[in-house]
PDB file of C-alpha atoms in Angstrom:
ATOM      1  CA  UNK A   3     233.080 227.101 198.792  1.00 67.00           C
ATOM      2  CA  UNK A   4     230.817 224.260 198.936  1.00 81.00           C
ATOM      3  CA  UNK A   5     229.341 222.877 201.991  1.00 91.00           C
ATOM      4  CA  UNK A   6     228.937 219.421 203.022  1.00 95.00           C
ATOM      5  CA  UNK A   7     227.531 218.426 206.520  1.00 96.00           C
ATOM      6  CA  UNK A   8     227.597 215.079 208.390  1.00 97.00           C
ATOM      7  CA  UNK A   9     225.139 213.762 210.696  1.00 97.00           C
ATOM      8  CA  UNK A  10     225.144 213.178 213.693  1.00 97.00           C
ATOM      9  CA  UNK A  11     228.319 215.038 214.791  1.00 96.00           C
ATOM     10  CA  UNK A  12     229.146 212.530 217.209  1.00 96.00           C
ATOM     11  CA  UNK A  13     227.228 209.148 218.543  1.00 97.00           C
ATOM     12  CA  UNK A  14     227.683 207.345 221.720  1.00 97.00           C
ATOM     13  CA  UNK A  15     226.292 203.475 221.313  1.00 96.00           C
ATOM     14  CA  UNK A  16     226.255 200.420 222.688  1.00 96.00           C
ATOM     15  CA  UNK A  17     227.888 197.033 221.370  1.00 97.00           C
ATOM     16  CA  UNK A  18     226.022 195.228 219.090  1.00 96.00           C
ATOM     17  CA  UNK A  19     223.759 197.918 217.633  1.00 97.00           C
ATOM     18  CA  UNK A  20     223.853 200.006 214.207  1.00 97.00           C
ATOM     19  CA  UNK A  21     224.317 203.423 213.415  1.00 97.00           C
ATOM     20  CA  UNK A  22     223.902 205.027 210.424  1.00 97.00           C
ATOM     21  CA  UNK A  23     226.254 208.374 209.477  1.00 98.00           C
ATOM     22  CA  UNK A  24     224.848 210.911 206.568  1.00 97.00           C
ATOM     23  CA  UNK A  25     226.870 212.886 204.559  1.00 96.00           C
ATOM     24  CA  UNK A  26     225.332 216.025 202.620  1.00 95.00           C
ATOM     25  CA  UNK A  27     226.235 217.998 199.975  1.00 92.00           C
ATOM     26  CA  UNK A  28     224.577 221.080 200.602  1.00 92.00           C
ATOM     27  CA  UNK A  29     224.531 223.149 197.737  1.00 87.00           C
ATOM     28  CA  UNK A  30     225.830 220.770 194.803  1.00 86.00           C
ATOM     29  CA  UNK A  31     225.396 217.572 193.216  1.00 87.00           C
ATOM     30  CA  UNK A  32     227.753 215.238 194.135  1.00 86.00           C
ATOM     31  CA  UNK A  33     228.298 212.150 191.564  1.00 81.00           C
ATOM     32  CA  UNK A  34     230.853 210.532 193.844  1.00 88.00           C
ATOM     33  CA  UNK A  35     231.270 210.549 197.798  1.00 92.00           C
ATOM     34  CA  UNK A  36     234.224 209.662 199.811  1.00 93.00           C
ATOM     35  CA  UNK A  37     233.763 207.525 203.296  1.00 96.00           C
ATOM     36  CA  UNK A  38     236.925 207.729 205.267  1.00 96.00           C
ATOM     37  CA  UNK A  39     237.782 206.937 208.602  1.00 96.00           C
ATOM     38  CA  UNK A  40     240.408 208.628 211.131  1.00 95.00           C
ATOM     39  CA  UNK A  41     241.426 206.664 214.503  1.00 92.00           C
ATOM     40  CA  UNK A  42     243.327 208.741 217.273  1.00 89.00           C
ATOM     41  CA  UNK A  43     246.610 209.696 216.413  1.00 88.00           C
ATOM     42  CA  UNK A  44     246.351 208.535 212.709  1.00 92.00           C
ATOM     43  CA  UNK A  45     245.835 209.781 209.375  1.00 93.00           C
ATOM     44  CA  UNK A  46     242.541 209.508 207.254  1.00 94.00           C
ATOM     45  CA  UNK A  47     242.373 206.014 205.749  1.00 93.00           C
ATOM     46  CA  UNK A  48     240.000 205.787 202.681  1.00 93.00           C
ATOM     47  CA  UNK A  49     237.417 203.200 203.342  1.00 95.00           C
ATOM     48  CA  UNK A  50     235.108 203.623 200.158  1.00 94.00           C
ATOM     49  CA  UNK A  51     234.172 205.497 196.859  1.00 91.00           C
ATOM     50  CA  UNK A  52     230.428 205.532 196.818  1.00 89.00           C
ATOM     51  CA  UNK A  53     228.721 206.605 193.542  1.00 86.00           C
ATOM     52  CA  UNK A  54     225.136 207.612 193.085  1.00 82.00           C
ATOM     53  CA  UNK A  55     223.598 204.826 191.756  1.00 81.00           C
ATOM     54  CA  UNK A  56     225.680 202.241 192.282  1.00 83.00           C
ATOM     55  CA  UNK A  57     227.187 199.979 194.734  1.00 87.00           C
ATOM     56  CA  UNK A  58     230.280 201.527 196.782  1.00 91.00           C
ATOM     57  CA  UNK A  59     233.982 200.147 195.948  1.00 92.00           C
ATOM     58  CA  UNK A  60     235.894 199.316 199.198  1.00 95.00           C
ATOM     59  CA  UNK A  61     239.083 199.352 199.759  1.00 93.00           C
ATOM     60  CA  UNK A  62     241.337 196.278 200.474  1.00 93.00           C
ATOM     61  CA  UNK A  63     240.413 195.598 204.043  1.00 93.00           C
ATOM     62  CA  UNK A  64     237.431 196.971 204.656  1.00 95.00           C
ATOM     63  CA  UNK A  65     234.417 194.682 205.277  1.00 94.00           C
ATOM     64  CA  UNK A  66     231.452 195.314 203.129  1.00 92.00           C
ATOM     65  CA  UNK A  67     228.901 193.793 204.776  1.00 94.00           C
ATOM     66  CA  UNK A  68     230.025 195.433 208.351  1.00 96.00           C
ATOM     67  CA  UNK A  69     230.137 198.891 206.644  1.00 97.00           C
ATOM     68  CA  UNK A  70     226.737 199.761 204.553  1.00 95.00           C
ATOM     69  CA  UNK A  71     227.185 202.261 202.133  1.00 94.00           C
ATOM     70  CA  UNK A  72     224.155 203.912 200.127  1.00 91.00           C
ATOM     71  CA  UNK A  73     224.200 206.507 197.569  1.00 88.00           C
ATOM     72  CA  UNK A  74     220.367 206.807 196.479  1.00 82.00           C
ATOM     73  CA  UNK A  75     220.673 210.668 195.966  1.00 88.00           C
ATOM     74  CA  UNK A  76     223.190 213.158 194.210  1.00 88.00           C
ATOM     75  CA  UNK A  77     223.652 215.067 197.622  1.00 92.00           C
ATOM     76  CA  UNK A  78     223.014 212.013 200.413  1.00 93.00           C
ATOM     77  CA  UNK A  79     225.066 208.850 201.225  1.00 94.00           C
ATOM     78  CA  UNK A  80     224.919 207.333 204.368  1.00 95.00           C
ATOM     79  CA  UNK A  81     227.392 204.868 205.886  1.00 97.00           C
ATOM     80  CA  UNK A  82     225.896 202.531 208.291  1.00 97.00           C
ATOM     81  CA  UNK A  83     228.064 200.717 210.931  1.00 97.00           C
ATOM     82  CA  UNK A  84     226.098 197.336 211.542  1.00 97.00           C
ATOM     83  CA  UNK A  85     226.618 195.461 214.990  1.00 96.00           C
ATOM     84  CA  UNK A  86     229.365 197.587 216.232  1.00 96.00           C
ATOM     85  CA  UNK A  87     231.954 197.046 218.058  1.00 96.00           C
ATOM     86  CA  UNK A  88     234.020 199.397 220.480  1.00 96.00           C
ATOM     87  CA  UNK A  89     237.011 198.625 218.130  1.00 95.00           C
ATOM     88  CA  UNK A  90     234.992 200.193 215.466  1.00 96.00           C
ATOM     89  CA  UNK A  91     235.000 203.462 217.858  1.00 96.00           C
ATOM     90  CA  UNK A  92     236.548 206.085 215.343  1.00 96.00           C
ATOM     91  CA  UNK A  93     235.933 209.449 213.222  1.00 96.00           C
ATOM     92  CA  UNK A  94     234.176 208.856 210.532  1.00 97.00           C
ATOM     93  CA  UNK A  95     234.782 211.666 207.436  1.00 97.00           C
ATOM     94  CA  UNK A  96     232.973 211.978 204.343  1.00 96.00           C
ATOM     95  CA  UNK A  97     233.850 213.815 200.994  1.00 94.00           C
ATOM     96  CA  UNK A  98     231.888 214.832 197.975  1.00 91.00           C
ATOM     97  CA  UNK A  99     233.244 215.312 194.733  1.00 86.00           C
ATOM     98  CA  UNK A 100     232.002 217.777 192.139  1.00 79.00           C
ATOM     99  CA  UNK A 101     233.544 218.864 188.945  1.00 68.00           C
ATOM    100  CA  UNK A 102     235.068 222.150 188.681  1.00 62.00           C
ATOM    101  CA  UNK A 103     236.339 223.042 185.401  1.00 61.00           C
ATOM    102  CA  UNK A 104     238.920 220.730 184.449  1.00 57.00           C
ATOM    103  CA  UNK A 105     239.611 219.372 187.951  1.00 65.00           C
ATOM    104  CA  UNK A 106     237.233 217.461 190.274  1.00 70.00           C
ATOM    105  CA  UNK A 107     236.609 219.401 193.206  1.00 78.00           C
ATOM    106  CA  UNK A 108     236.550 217.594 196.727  1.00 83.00           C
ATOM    107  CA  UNK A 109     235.125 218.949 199.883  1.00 90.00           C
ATOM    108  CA  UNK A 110     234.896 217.451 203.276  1.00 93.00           C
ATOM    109  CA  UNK A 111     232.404 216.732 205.684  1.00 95.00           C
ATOM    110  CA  UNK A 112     233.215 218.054 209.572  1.00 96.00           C
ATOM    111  CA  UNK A 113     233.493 214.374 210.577  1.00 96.00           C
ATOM    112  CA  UNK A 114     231.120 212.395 212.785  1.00 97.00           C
ATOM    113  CA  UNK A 115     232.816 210.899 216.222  1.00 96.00           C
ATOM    114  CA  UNK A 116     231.582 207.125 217.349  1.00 97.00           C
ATOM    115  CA  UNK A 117     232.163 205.710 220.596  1.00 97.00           C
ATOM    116  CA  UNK A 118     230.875 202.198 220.940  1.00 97.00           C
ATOM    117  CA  UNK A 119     231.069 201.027 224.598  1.00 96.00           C
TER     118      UNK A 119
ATOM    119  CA  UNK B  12     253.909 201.595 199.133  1.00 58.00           C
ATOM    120  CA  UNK B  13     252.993 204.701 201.058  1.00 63.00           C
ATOM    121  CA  UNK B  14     252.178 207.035 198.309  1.00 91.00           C
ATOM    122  CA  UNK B  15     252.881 210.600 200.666  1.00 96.00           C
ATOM    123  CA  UNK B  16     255.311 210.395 203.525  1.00 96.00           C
ATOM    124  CA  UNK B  17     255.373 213.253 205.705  1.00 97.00           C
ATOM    125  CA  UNK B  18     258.631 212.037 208.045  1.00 95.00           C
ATOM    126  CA  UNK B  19     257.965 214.822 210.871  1.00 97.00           C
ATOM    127  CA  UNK B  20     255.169 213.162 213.693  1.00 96.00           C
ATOM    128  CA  UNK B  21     255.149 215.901 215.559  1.00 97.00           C
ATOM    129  CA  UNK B  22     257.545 219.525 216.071  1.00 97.00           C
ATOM    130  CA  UNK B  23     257.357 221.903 218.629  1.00 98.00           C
ATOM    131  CA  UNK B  24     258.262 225.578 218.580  1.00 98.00           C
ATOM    132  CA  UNK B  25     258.287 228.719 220.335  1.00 97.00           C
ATOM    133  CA  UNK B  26     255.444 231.100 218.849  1.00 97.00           C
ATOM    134  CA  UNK B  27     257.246 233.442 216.223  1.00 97.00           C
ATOM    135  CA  UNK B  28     259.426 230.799 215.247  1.00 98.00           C
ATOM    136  CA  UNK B  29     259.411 229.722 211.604  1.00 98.00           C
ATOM    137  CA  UNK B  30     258.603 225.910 210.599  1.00 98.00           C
ATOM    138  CA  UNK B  31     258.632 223.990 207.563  1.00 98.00           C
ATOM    139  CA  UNK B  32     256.373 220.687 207.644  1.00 98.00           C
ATOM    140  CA  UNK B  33     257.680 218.188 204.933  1.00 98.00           C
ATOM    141  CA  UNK B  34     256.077 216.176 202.591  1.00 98.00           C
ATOM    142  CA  UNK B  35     257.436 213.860 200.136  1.00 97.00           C
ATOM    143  CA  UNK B  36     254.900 212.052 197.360  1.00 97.00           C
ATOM    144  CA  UNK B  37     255.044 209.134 195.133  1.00 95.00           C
ATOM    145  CA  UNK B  38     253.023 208.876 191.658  1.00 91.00           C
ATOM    146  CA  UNK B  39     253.210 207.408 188.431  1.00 88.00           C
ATOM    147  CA  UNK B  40     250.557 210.015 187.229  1.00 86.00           C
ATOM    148  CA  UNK B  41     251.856 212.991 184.807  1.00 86.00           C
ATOM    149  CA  UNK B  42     249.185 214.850 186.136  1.00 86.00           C
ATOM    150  CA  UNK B  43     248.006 215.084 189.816  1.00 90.00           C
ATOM    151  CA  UNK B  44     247.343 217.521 192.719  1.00 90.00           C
ATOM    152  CA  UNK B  45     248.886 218.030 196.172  1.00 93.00           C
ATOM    153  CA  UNK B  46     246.893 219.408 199.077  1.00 94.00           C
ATOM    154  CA  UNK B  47     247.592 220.474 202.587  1.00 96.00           C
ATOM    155  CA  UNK B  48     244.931 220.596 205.171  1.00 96.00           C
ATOM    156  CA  UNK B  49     245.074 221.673 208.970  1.00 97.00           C
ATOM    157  CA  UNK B  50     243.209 219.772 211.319  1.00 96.00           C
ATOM    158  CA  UNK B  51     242.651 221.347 214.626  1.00 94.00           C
ATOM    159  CA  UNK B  52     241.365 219.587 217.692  1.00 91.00           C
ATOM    160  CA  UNK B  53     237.782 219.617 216.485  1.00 89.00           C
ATOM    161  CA  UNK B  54     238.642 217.737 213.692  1.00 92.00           C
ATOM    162  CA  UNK B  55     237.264 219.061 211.077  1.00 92.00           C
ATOM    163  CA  UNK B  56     239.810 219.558 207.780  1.00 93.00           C
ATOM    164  CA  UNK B  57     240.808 223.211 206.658  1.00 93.00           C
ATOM    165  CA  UNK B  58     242.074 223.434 203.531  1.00 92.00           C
ATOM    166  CA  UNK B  59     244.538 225.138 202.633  1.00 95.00           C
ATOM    167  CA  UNK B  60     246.240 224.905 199.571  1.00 92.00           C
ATOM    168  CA  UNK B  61     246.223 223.023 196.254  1.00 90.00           C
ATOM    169  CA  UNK B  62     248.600 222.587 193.938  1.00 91.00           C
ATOM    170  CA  UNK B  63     248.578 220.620 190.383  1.00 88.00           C
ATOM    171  CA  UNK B  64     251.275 219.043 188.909  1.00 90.00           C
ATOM    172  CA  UNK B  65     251.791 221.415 185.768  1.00 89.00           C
ATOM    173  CA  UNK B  66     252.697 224.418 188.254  1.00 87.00           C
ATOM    174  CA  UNK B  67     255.804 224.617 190.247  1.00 86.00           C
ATOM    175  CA  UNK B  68     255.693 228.197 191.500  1.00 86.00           C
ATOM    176  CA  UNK B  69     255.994 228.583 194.987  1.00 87.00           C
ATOM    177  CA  UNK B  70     253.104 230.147 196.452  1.00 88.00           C
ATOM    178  CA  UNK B  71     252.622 232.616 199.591  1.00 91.00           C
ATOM    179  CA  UNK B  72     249.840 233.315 201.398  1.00 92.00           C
ATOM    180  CA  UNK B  73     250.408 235.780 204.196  1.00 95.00           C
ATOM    181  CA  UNK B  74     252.683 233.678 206.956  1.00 96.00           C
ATOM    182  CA  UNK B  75     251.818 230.410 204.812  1.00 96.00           C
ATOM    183  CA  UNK B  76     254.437 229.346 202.169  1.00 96.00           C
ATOM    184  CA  UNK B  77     254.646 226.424 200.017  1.00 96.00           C
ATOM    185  CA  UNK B  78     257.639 224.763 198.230  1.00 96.00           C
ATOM    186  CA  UNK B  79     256.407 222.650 195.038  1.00 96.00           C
ATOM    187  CA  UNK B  80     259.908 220.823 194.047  1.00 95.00           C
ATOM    188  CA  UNK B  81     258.890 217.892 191.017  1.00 93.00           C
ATOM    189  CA  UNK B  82     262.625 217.271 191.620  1.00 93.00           C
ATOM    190  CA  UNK B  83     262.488 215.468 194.646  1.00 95.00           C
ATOM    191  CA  UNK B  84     258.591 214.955 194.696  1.00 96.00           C
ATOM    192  CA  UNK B  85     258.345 216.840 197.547  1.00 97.00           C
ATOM    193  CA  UNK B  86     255.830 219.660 198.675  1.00 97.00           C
ATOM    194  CA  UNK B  87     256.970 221.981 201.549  1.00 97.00           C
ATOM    195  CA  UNK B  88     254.862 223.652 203.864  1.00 97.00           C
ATOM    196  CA  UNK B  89     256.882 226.493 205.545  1.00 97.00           C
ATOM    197  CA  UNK B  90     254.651 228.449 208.477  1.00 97.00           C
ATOM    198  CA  UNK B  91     256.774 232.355 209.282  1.00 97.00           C
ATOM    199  CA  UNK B  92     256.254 234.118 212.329  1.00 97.00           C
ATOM    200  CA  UNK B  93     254.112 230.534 214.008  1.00 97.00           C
ATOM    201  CA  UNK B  94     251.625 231.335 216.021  1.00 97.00           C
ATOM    202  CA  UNK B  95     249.734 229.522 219.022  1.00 97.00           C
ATOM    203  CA  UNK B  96     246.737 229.689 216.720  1.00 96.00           C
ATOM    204  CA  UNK B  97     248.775 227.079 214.218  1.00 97.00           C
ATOM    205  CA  UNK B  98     248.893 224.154 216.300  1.00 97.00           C
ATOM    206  CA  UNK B  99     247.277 221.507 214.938  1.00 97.00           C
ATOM    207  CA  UNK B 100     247.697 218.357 212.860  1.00 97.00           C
ATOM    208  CA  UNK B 101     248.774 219.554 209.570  1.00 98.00           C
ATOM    209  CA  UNK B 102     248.199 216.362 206.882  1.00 97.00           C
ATOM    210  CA  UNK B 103     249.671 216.317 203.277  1.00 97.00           C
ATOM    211  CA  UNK B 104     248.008 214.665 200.466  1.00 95.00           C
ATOM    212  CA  UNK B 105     247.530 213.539 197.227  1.00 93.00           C
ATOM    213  CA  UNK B 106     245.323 212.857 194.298  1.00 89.00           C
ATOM    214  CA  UNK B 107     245.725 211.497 190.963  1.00 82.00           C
ATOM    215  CA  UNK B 108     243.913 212.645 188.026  1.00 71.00           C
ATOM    216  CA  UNK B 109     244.010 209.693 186.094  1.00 63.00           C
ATOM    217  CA  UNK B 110     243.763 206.854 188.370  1.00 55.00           C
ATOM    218  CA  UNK B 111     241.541 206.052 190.895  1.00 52.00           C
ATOM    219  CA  UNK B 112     238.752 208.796 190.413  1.00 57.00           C
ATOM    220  CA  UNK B 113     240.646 211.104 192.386  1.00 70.00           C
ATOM    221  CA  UNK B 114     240.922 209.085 195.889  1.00 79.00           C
ATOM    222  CA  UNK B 115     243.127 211.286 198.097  1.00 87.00           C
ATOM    223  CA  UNK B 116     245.997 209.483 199.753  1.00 91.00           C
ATOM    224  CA  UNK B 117     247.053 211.391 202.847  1.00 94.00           C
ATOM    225  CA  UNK B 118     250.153 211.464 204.340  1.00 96.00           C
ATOM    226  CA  UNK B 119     250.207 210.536 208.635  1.00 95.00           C
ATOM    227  CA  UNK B 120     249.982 213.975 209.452  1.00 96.00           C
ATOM    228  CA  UNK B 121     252.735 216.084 211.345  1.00 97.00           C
ATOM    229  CA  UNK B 122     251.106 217.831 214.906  1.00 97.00           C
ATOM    230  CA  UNK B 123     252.712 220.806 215.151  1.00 98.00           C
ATOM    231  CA  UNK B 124     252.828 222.484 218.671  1.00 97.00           C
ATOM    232  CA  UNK B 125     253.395 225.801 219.101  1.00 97.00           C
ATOM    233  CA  UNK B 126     254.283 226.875 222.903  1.00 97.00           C
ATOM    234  CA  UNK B 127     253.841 231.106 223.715  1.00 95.00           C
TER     235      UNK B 127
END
């Protein structure tokens, strides 16, 4: 199957700074990434659809401007976390869709783990 | 509303018992697809099945069965013979074909623990 790796695996930072998250397709094209993000104990809310090209579509609740989303290739997106916070302390997971067939394939990322003290 | 519900937060059996995970769905979409992926303490998602909406057979693969019922929206998960090795976060989920560019909805997950 197809491969799609996240970078860095995990991040420790401090309050107040940014970190940015990539998310690879490996050996596809991807038209259309997933950003999603997993606290403990909880399922995997979608945060955005991010589309090469164009400007990501967040979902209801999820603040733009605090979560950076670019798309410039067919294989990279990156999320960036500005100024975080420790409440933003999560696991991040991308997906990357490609079409297979009739149905649009999706593949997942092994997740990146922030901690924000 | 919550599009997949799995109802079971967390079971716990004895290794070689048999255990069905539940999940129950809600669409408007003729045509979608139902997933299950394990999530073990790393994190990272294994996939293991998908199913589209067009094909009810039940499907087997070795100690993993799955019970598509349109019926009563719902999409079993039944594990034979558990193992130790099957503990993990098991999460149920959704995507429709027509709508939202396939956006996967997942359900909260079910940990299953399985003691030796």
């Amino acid at each position: 199957g197809a491969v799609v790796s996240q970078h860095p695996s995990w991040v420790i930072c401090k309050s107040g700074t940014s970190v940015k998250i990539e998310c690879r397709s490996l050996d596809f094209q991807a038209t259309t990434m997933f950003w999603y993000r997993q606290f403990p104990k909880q399922s995997l809310m979608l945060m955005a659809t991010s589309n090469e090209g164009s400007k990501a579509t967040y979902e209801q609740g999820v603040e733009k401007d605090k979560f950076l989303i670019n798309h410039a290739s067919l294989t990279l997106s990156t999320l960036t976390v500005t100024s975080a916070h420790p409440e933003d302390s999560s696991f991040y997971i991308c997906s990357a869709r490609v079409l297979a067939g009739t149905y649009n394939e999706q593949f997942f990322g092994p997740g990146t783990r922030l901690t924000v003290l | 509303a919550q599009k997949v519900t799995q109802a079971q937060t967390e079971i716990s059996v004895v290794e070689k018992e048999d255990v069905t995970l539940d999940c129950v769905y809600e669409t408007r979409d003729t045509t979608y697809y139902l997933f299950w992926y394990k999530q073990p303490p790393s994190g990272e998602l294994v996939f293991l099945i998908r199913r589209n909406s067009f094909d009810e057979q039940n499907e087997i693969s070795g100690r993993y069965s799955w019970n598509f019922q349109k019926s009563t929206s719902s999409f079993n998960f039944t594990i034979t013979a558990s193992q130790v090795v099957d503990s993990a976060v098991y999460f149920c989920a959704l995507s429709e074909a027509l709508r939202s560019f396939n956006k996967f909805y997942f359900g909260s997950g079910t940990k299953l623990n399985v003691k030796p």
